Short mmCIF file of C-alpha atoms in Angstrom, two decimals:
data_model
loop_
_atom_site.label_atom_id
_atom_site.label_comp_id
_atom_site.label_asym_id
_atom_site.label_seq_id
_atom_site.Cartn_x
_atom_site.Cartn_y
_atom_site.Cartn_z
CA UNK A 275 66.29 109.70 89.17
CA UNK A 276 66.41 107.79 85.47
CA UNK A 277 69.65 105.80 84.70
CA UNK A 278 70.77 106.99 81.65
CA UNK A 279 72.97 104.27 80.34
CA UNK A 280 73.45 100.81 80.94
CA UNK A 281 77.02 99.84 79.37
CA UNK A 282 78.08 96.38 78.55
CA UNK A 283 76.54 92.88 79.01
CA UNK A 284 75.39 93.09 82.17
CA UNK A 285 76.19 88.49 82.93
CA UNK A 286 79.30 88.71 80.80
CA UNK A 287 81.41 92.34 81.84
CA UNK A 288 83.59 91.38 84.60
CA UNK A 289 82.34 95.13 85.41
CA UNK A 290 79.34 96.11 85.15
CA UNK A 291 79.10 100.16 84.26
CA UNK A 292 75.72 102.17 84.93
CA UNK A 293 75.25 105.99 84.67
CA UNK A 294 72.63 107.13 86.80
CA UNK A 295 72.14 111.24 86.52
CA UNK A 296 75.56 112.27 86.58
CA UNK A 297 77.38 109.69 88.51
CA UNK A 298 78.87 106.24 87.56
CA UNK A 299 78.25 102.92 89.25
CA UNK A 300 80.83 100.27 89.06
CA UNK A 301 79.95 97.33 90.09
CA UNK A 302 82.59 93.98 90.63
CA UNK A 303 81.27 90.96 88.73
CA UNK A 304 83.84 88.56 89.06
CA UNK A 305 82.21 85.63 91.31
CA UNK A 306 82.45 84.40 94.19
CA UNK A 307 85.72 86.23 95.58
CA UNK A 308 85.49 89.46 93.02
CA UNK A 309 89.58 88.67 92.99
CA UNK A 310 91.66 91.48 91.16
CA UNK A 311 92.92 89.55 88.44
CA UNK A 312 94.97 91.14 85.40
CA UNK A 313 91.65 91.05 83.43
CA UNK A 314 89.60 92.68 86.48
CA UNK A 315 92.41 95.51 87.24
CA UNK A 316 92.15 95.96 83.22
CA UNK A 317 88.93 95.98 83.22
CA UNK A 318 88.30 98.87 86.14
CA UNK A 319 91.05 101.28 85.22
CA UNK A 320 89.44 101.41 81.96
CA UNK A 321 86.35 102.57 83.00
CA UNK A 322 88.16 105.16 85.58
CA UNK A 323 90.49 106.03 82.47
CA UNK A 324 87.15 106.48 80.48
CA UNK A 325 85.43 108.61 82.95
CA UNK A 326 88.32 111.29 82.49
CA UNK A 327 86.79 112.21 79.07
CA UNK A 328 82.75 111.94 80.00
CA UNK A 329 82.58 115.55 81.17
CA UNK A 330 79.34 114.59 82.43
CA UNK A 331 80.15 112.57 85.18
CA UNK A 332 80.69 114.07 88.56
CA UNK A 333 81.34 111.28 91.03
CA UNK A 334 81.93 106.88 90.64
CA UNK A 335 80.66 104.69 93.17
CA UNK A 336 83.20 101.21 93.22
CA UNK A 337 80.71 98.47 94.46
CA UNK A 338 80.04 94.29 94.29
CA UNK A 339 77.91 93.11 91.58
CA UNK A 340 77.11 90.24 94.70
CA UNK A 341 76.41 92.50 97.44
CA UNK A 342 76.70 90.70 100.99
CA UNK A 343 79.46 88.37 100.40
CA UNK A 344 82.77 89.67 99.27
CA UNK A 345 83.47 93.00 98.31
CA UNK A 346 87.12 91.81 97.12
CA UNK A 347 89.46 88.92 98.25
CA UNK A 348 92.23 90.95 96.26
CA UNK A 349 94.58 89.30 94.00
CA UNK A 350 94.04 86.14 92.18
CA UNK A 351 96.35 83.71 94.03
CA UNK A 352 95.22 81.36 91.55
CA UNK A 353 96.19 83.22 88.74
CA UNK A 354 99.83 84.08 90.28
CA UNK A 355 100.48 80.32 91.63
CA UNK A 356 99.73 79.18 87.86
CA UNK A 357 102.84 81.50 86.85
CA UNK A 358 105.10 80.05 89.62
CA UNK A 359 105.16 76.94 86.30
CA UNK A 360 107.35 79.64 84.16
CA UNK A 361 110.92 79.51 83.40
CA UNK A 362 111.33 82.73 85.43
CA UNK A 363 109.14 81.10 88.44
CA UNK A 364 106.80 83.56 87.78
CA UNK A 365 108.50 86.80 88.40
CA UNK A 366 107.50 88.45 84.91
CA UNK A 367 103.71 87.99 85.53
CA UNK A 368 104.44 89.00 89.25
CA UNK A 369 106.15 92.16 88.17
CA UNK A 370 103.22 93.00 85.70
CA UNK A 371 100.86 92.05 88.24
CA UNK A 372 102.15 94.76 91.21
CA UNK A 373 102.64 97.16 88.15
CA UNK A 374 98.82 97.54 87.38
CA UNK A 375 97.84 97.45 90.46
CA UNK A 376 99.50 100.65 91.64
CA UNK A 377 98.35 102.24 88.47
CA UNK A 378 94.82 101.09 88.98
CA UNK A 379 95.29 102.41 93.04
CA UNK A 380 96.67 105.64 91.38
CA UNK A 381 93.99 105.93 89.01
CA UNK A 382 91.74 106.66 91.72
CA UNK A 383 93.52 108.92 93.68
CA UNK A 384 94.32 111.05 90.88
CA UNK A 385 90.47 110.74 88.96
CA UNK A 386 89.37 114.29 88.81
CA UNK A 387 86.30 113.26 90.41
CA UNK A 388 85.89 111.95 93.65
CA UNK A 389 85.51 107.78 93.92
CA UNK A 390 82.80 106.23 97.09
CA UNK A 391 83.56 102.76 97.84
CA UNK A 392 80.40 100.96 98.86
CA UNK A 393 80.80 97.99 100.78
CA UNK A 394 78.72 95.19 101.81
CA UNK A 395 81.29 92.02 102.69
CA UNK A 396 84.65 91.19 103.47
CA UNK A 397 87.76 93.67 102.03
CA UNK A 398 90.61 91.79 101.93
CA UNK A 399 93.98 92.31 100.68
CA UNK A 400 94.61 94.14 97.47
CA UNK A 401 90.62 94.54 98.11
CA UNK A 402 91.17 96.25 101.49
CA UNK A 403 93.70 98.57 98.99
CA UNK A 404 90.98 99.51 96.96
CA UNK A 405 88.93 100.80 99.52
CA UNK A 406 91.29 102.68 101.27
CA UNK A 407 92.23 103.73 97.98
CA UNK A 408 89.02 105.00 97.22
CA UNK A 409 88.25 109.09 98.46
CA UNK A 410 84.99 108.25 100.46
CA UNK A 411 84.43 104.52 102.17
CA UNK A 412 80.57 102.90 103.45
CA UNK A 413 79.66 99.68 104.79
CA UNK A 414 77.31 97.43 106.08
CA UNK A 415 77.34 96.76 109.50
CA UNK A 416 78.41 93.12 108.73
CA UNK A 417 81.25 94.13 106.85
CA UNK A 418 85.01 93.10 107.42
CA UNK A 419 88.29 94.35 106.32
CA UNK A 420 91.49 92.62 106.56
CA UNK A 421 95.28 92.37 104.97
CA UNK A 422 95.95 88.76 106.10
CA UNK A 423 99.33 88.38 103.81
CA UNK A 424 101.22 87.87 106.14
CA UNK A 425 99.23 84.22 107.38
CA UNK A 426 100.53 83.18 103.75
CA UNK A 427 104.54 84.10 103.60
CA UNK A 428 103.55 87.03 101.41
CA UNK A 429 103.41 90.38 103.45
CA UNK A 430 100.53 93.04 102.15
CA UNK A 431 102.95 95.39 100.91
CA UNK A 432 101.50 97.51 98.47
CA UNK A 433 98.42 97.44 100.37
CA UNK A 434 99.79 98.92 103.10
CA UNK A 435 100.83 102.11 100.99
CA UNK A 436 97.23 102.55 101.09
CA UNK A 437 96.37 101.19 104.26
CA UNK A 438 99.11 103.49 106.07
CA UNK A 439 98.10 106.58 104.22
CA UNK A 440 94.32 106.06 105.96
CA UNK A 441 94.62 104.28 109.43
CA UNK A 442 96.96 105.89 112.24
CA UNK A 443 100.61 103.88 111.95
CA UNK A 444 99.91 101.32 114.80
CA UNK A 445 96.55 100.44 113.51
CA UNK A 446 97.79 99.90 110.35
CA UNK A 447 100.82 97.81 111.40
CA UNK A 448 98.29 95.44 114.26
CA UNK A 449 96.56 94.46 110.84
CA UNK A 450 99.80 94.31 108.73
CA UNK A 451 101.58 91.77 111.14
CA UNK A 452 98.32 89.91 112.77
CA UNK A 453 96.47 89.55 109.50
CA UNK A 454 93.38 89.91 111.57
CA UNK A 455 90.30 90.52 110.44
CA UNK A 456 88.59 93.59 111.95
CA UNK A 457 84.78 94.36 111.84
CA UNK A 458 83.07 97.53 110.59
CA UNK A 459 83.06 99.34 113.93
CA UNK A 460 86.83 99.08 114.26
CA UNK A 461 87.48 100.31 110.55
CA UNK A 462 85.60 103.15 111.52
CA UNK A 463 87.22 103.66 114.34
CA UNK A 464 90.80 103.39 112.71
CA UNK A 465 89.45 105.94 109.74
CA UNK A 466 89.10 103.27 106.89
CA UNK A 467 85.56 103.51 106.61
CA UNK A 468 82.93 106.89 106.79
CA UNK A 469 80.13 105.73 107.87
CA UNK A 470 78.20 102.15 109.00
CA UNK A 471 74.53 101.48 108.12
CA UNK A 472 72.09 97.90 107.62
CA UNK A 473 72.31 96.93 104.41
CA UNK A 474 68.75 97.88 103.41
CA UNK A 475 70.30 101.65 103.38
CA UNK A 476 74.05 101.22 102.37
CA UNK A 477 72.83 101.98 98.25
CA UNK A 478 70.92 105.07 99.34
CA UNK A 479 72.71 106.47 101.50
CA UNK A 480 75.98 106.03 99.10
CA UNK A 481 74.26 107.53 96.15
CA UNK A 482 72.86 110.24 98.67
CA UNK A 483 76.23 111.11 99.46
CA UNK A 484 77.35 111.01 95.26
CA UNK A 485 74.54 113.37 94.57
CA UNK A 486 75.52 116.10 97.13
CA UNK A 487 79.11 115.87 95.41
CA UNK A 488 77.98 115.93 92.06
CA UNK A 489 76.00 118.83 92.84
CA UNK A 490 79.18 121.16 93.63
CA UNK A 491 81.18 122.89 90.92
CA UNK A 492 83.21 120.24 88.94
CA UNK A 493 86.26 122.52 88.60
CA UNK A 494 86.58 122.94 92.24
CA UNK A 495 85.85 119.52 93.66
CA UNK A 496 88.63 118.63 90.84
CA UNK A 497 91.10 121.44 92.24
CA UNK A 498 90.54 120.21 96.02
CA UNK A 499 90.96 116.63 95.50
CA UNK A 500 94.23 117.06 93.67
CA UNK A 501 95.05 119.76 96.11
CA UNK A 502 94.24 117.21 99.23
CA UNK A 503 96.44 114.40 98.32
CA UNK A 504 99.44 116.59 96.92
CA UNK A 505 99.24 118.61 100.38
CA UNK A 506 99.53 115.84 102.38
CA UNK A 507 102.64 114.53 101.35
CA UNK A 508 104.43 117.73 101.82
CA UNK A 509 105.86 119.51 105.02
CA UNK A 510 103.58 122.07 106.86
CA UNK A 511 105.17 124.99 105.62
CA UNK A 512 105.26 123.95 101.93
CA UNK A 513 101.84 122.47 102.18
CA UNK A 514 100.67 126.16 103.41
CA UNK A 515 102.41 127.55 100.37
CA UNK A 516 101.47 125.01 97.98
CA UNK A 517 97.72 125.25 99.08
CA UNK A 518 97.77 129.07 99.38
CA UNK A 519 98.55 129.42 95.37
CA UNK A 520 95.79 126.83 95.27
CA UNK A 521 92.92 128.84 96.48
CA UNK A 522 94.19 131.74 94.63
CA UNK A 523 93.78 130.09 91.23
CA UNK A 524 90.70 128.73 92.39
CA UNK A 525 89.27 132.07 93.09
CA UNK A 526 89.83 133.47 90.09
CA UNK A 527 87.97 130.76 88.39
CA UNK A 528 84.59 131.67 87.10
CA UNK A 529 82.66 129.36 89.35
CA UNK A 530 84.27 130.88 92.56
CA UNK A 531 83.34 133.92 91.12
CA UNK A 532 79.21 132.30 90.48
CA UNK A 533 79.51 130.38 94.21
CA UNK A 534 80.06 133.83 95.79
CA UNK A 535 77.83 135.77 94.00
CA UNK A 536 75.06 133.39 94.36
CA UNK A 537 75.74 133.21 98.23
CA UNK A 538 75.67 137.11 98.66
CA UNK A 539 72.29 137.11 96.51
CA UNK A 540 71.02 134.28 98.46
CA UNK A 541 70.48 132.28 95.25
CA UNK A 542 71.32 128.54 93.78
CA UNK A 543 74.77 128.99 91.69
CA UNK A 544 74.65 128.03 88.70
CA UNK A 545 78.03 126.11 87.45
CA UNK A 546 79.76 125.79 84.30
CA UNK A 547 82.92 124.29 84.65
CA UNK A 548 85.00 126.98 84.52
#
């Protein structure tokens, strides 16, 4: 397994971008608290943005360049309590703020290819977001997640969109209005997080689990993830309908067509993207 590229300077990119086979490693390098400032959310949707063009890549793994200490402390309250000095008390930067964020949150969701969060740290906050954002979530088993707003007059609002669309209602609300931190077995256990493993595995087992995706036909991993999150939002009955057309486009793509020929001949499909 060769990494193929190696984008960017690797000290200066407040991302650091790496192509291994056919899936993309992000990797947070904005030290010590990896906060989602303007420039970080910039710099991130960019990438996902660019990966909609590299036909090549079949899965992203969102990870910290500073594995062990924070994955994300979300925003930069440092950044936004500079802007409370404008005439508008900071409003205009708030506004733009909020703005990227749900784009960069949306971004995700709606990347044709699927997104693994790996994390090894504390998820707080617009960083908790991001990995409930994300399609597949892994930790350490030292890992915390939290959306502690709420201690600071601010409630975690738009992380909760996330949060609520991941965790069962009154899990998500006990860490909405505590601001509580909760440990890796409890995100589990509330559905934010996959799977738990010692650090010494979490980048193996992550880019295990990237592989095995990449490895299935582009087209319909891209048809089923858009399918997944459109479904979900809709009734039962219109979901049915919705996902019934679904599956009938998909089989009459030319990769359904190579998947079930290859399982009746008990053979390795071959895919092409169509």
């Amino acid at each position: 397994m060769g990494i193929v590229e190696l984008k960017q300077d690797a000290e200066a990119a407040l991302v650091k971008s790496e192509k291994i086979g056919s899936v993309l490693r992000l990797e947070m390098n904005n030290p010590p608290a990896n906060a989602l400032s303007i420039a970080m959310m910039q710099a991130l949707k960019a990438e996902l943005d660019a990966t909609r063009e590299d036909k090549s890549i079949r899965a992203v793994i969102i990870a910290s360049a500073t594995p062990g200490k924070l994955f994300s402390a979300g925003h930069d309250l440092k950044e936004l309590t500079l802007h409370r000095a404008d005439e508008d008390r900071g409003k205009a930067f708030f506004t733009r703020t909020m703005k990227l964020c749900a784009e960069l949150m949306q971004a995700i969701v709606h990347l044709p290819v699927p997104v693994l969060a790996e994390v090894d740290g504390l998820a707080t906050a617009a960083g908790c977001q991001l990995v409930a954002s994300c399609d597949l979530a892994f930790c350490t088993d030292t890992s915390a997640f939290c959306t502690p707003g709420v201690n600071i007059g601010l409630f975690c609002s738009t992380p909760m969109v996330a949060l609520s669309r991941n965790v069962q209602r009154k899990q998500a609300m006990e860490m909405l209005l505590t601001g509580e931190t909760i440990d890796a077995s409890n995100a589990r256990e509330f559905g934010l997080i996959n799977r738990i493993m010692p650090r010494q595995y979490l980048g193996q087992v992550v880019m295990k689990y990237a592989e095995v995706i990449a490895s299935k036909s582009p087209l319909t991993v891209k048809i089923g993830k858009e399918a997944f999150y459109r479904q979900a939002e809709m009734s039962l009955e219109d979901a049915y309908e919705y996902t019934a057309g679904v599956m009938v486009e998909n089989m009459m793509a030319r990769d359904s067509e190579e998947g079930m020929n290859a399982f009746i001949a008990k053979r390795t499909p071959e895919w092409t993207g169509e």
